[in-house]
GROMACS .gro file of C-alpha atoms in nm:
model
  264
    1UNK     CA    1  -1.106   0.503  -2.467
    2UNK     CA    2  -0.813   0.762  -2.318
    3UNK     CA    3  -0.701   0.731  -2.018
    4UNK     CA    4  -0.812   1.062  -1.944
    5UNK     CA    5  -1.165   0.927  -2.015
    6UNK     CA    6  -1.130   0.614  -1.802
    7UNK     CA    7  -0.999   0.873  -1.532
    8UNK     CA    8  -1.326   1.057  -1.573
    9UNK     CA    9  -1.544   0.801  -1.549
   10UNK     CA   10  -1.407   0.700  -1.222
   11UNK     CA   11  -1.385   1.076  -1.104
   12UNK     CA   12  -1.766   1.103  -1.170
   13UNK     CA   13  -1.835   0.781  -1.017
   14UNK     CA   14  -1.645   0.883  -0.685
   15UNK     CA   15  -1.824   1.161  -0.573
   16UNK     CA   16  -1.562   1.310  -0.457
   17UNK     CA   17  -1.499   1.044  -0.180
   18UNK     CA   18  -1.143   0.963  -0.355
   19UNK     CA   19  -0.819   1.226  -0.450
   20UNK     CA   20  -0.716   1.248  -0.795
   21UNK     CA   21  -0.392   1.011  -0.687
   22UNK     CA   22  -0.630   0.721  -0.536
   23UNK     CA   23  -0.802   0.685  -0.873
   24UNK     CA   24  -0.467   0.712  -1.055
   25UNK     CA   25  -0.317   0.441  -0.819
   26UNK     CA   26  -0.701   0.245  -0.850
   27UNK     CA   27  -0.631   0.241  -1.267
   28UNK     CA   28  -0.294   0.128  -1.222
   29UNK     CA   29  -0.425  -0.192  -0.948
   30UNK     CA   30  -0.685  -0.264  -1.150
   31UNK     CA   31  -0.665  -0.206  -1.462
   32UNK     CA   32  -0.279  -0.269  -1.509
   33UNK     CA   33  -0.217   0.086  -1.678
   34UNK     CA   34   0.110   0.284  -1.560
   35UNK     CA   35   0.056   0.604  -1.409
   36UNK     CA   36   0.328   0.715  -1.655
   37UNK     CA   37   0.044   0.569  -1.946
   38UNK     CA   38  -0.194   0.760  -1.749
   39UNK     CA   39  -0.022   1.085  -1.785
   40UNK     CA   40   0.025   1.066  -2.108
   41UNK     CA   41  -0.330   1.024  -2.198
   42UNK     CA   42  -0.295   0.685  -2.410
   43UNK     CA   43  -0.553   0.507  -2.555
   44UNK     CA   44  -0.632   0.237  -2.319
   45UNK     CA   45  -0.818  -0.082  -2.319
   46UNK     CA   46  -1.058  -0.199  -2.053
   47UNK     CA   47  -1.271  -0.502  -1.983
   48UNK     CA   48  -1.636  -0.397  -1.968
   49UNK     CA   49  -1.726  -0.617  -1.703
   50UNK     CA   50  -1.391  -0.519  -1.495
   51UNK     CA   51  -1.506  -0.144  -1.568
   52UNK     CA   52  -1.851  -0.183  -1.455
   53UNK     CA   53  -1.739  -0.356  -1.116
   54UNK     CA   54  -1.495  -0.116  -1.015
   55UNK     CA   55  -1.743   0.195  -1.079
   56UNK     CA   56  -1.989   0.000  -0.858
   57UNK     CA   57  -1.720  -0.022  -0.598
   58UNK     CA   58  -1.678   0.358  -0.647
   59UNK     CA   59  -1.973   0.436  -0.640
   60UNK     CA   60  -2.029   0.316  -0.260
   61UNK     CA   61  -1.688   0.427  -0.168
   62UNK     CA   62  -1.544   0.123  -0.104
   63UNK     CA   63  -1.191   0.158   0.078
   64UNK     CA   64  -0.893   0.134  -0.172
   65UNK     CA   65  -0.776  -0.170  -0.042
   66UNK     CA   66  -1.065  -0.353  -0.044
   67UNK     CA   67  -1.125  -0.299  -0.446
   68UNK     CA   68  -0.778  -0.393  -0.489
   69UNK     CA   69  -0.730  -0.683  -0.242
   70UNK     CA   70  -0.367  -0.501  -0.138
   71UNK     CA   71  -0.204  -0.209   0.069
   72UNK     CA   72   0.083  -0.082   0.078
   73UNK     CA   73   0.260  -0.127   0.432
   74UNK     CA   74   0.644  -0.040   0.558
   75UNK     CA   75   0.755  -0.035   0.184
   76UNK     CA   76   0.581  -0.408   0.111
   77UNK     CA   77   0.202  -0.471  -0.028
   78UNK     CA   78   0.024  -0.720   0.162
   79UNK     CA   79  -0.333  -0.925   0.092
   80UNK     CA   80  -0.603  -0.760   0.232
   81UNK     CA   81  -0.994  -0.911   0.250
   82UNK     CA   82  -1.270  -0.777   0.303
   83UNK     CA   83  -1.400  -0.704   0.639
   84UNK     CA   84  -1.043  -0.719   0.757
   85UNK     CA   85  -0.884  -0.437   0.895
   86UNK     CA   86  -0.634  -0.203   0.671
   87UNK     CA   87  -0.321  -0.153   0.766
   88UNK     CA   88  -0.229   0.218   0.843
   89UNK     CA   89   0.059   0.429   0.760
   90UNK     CA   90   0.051   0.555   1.116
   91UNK     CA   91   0.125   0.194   1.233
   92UNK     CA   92   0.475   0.181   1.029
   93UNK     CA   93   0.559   0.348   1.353
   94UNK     CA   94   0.506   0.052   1.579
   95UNK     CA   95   0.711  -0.161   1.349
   96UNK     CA   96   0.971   0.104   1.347
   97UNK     CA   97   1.023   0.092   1.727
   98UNK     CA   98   0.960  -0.265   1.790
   99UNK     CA   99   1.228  -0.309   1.566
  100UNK     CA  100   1.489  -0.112   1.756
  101UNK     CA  101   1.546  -0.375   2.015
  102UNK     CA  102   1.669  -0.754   1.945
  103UNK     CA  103   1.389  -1.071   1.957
  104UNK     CA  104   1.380  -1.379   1.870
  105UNK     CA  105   1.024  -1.458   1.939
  106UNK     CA  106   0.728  -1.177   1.907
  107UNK     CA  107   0.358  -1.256   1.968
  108UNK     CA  108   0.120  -1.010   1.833
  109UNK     CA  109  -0.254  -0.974   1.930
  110UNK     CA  110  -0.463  -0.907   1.738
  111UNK     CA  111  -0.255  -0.954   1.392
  112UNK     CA  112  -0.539  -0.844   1.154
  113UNK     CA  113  -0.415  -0.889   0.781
  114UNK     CA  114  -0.037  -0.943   0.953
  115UNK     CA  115   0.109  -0.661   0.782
  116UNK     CA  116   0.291  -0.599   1.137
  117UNK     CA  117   0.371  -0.952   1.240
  118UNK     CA  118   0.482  -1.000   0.882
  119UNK     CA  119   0.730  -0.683   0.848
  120UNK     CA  120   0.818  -0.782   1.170
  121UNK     CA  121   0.936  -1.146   1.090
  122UNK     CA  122   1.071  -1.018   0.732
  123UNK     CA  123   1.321  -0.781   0.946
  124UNK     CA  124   1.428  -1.046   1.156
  125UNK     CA  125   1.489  -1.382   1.016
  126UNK     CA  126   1.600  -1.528   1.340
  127UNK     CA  127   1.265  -1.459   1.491
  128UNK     CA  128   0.976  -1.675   1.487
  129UNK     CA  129   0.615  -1.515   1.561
  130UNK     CA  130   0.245  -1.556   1.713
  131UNK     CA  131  -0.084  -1.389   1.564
  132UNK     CA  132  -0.333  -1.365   1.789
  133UNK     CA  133  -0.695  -1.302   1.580
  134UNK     CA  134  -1.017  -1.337   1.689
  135UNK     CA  135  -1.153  -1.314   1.295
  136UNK     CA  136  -1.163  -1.633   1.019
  137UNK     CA  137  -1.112  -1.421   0.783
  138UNK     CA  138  -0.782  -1.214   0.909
  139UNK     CA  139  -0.610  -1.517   1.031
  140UNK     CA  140  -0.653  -1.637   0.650
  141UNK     CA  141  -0.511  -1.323   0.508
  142UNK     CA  142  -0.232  -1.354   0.774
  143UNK     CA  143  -0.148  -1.679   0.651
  144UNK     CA  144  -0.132  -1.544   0.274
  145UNK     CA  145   0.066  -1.247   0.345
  146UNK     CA  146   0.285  -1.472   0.558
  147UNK     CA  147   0.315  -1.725   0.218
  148UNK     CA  148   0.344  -1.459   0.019
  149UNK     CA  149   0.653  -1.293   0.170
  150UNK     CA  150   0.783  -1.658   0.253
  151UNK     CA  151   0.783  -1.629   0.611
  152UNK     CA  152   0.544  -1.901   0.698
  153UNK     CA  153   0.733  -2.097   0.855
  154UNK     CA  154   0.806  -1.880   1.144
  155UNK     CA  155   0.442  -1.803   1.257
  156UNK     CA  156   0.195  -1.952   1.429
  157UNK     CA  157  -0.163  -1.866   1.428
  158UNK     CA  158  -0.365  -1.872   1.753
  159UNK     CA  159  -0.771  -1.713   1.817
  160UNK     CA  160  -0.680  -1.634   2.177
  161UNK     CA  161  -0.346  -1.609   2.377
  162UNK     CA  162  -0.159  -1.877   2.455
  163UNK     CA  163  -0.150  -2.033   2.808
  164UNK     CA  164   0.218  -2.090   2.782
  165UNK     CA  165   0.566  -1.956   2.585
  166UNK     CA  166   0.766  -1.668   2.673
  167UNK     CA  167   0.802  -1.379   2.427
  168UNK     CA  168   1.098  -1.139   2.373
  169UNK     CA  169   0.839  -0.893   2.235
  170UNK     CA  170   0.499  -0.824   2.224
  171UNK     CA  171   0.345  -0.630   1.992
  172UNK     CA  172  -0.040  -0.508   1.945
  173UNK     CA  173  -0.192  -0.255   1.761
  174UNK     CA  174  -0.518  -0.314   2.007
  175UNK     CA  175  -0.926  -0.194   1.950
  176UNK     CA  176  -0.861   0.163   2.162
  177UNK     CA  177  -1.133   0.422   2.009
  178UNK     CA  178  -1.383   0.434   2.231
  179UNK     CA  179  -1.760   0.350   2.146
  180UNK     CA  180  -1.845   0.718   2.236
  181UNK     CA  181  -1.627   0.899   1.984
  182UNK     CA  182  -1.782   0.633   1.670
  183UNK     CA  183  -1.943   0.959   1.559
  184UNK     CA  184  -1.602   1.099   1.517
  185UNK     CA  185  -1.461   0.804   1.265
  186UNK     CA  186  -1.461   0.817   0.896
  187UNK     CA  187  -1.811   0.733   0.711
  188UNK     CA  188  -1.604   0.434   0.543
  189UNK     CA  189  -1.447   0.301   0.794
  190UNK     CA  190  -1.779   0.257   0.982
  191UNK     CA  191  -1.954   0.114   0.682
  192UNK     CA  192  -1.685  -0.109   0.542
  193UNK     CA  193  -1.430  -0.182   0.845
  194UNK     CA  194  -1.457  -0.525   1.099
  195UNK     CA  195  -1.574  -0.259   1.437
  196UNK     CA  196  -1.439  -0.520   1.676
  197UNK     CA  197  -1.068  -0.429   1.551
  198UNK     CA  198  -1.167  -0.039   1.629
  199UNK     CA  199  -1.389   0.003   1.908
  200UNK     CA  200  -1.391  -0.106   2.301
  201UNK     CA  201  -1.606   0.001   2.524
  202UNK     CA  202  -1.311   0.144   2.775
  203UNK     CA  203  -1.012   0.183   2.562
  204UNK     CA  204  -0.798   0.110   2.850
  205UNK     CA  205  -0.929  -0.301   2.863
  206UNK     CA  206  -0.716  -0.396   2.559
  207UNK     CA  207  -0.388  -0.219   2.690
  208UNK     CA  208  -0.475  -0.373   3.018
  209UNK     CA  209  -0.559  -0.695   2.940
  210UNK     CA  210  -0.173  -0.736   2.804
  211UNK     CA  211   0.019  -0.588   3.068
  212UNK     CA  212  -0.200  -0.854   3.238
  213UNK     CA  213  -0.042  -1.130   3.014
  214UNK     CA  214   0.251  -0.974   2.995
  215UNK     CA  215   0.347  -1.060   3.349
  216UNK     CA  216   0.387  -1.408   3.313
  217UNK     CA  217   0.471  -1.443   2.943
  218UNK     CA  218   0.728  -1.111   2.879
  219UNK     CA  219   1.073  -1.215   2.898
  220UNK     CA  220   1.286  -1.059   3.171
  221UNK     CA  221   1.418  -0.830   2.949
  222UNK     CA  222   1.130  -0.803   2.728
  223UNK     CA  223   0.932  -0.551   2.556
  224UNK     CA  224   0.529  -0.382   2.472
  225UNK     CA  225   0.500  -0.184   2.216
  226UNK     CA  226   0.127  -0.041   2.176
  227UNK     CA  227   0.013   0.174   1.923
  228UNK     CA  228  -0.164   0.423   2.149
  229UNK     CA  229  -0.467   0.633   2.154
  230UNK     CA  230  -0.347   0.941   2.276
  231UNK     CA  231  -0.622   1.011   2.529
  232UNK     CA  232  -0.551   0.726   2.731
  233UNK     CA  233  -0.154   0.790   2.720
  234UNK     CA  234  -0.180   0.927   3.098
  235UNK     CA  235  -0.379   0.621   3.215
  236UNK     CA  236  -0.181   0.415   3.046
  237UNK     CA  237   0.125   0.562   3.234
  238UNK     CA  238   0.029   0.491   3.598
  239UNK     CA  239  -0.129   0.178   3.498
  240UNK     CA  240   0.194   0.027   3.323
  241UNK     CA  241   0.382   0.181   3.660
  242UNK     CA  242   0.148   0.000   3.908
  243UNK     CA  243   0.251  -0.337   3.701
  244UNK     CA  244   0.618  -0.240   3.712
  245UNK     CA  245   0.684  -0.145   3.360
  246UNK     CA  246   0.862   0.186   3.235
  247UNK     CA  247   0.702   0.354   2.961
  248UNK     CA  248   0.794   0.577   2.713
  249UNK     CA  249   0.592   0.723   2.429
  250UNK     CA  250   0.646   0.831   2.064
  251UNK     CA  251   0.524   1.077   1.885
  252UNK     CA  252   0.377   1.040   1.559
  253UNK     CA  253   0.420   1.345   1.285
  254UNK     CA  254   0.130   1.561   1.428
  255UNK     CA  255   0.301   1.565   1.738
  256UNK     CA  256   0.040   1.325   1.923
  257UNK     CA  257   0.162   1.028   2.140
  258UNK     CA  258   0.110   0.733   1.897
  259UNK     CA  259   0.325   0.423   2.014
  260UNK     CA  260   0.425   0.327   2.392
  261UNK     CA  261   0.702   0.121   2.466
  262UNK     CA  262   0.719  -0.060   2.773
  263UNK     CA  263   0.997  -0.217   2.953
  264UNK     CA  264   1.004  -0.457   3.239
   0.00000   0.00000   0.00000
C-alpha cells in the first residue's frame, strides 16, 4: 500500500469530520510514518488489525487525542484517556499569564489530564503543585503526565480542595459553558468529552466558588488566573470587586476576553 492509499482510506472513512493535516498527523501517531514519508507517497506497511481499529475510530469521529492517547500542549505532548478532557490551544494562554508572576506553590482545580499543572511545574522547578479532580480517570492521567515529564515529585493529587495550605497561585480552567448553550458545542465534544469538565448550570458557581476559597487560602500577594467565558467577564468583574480582588482580563486572538487575572 502507498501512503497516498492509506491516506485515502482514512479520508473516506472520516466523512469529512477531520482536515487533510489531522489524518496526516493521525498516520504519523499511529502508524509511525513521517509526514515527510507521507508526502512522498512511499510504499508503506500497516498492521491489519491496527488499520481496521483506527478506521473504526474514524469512522465515529473519535477526537484526535483520544485515538492517539496524546495532545500536543504549550510545545510538550501529554497522556490523554478517554473520557478525560483535552487540553486546548486556547488554554496555553492561562499558562502563559500564570507564568508571568513568581510561585512557589500553585493549586489547580480541576487539573483534568494536568497538561496545565504540569507546564506549570515544568516552568518552575522551585514550585511544588495541587490537582484538584473530581474524575478517577484524570487524576490517573495527571499522575502519568506528571511521571512522564518527571515532575512527580512536586504534586499532589487531591478530589476536593484542601481544608488547609496557602497557595502563591491558583490556577483553574473551571466548567463555565452554560447548560443552555450545549446546543451550541461541537457534535464531538458532546459525544466523546467528560460534560462535568464543560457544563454548569450558572457559569458563574465555579468562578465563585474559588474566589470563595481563595480568601482564606491565596497568599497575601497571591494570584487567580481563570480561563474565562467571555459572557460572564462583566459578572465576574463586580463579583471579584465585592471580594476585594482586582481583575484584569486577556484577550485571546479573536479578540474575546479569555483569561482573568486576579490580584488580592
Amino acid at each position: 500500500m502507498r501512503a497516498s492509499e492509506l491516506l485515502a482510506l482514512l479520508e473516506g472513512a472520516s466523512g469529512g469530520r477531520y482536515t487533510h493535516t489531522t489524518l496526516v498527523n493521525l498516520v504519523q501517531k499511529s502508524f509511525g510514518i513521517s509526514k515527510a514519508a507521507v508526502y512522498a507517497d512511499v510504499e508503506v506497511s500497516v498492521s491489519e488489525n491496527a488499520l481496521s481499529r483506527i478506521l473504526h475510530l474514524v469512522r465515529w469521529g473519535t477526537p484526535f487525542a483520544y485515538i492517539t492517547g496524546e495532545e500536543t500542549f504549550y510545545g510538550r505532548d501529554f497522556y490523554v484517556l478517554p473520557g478525560v478532557f483535552i487540553p486546548r490551544n486556547e488554554t496555553e494562554i492561562l499558562v502563559e499569564e500564570a507564568c508571568k508572576g513568581h510561585f512557589r506553590s500553585v493549586l489547580e482545580f480541576g487539573c483534568g489530564s494536568g497538561a496545565v499543572l504540569v507546564s506549570l511545574l515544568l516552568d518552575n522547578d522551585e514550585a511544588t503543585g495541587v490537582g484538584v479532580e473530581v474524575s478517577y480517570a484524570a487524576r490517573i492521567c495527571t499522575m502519568a503526565n506528571a511521571v512522564k515529564h518527571g515532575v512527580s515529585d512536586r504534586l499532589t493529587l487531591l478530589e476536593d480542595l484542601p481544608s488547609n495550605g496557602s497557595f502563591d497561585l491558583i490556577v483553574s480552567n473551571p466548567p463555565y459553558v452554560g447548560v443552555k448553550e450545549l446546543m451550541h458545542v461541537d457534535r464531538s465534544v458532546l459525544l466523546f468529552e467528560p460534560l462535568q469538565a464543560l457544563f454548569a448550570v450558572d457559569p458563574m458557581d465555579p468562578y465563585l466558588r474559588l474566589m470563595d476559597y481563595a480568601t482564606d487560602h491565596l497568599a497575601a500577594d497571591g494570584r487567580i488566573v481563570f480561563e474565562l467565558n467571555p459572557g460572564v467577564a462583566q459578572r465576574l468583574r463586580v463579583a471579584a470587586n465585592d471580594q476585594g480582588f482586582r481583575l484584569e482580563t486577556v484577550k485571546d486572538l479573536q479578540g474575546n476576553d479569555r483569561v482573568a487575572v486576579l490580584h488580592r
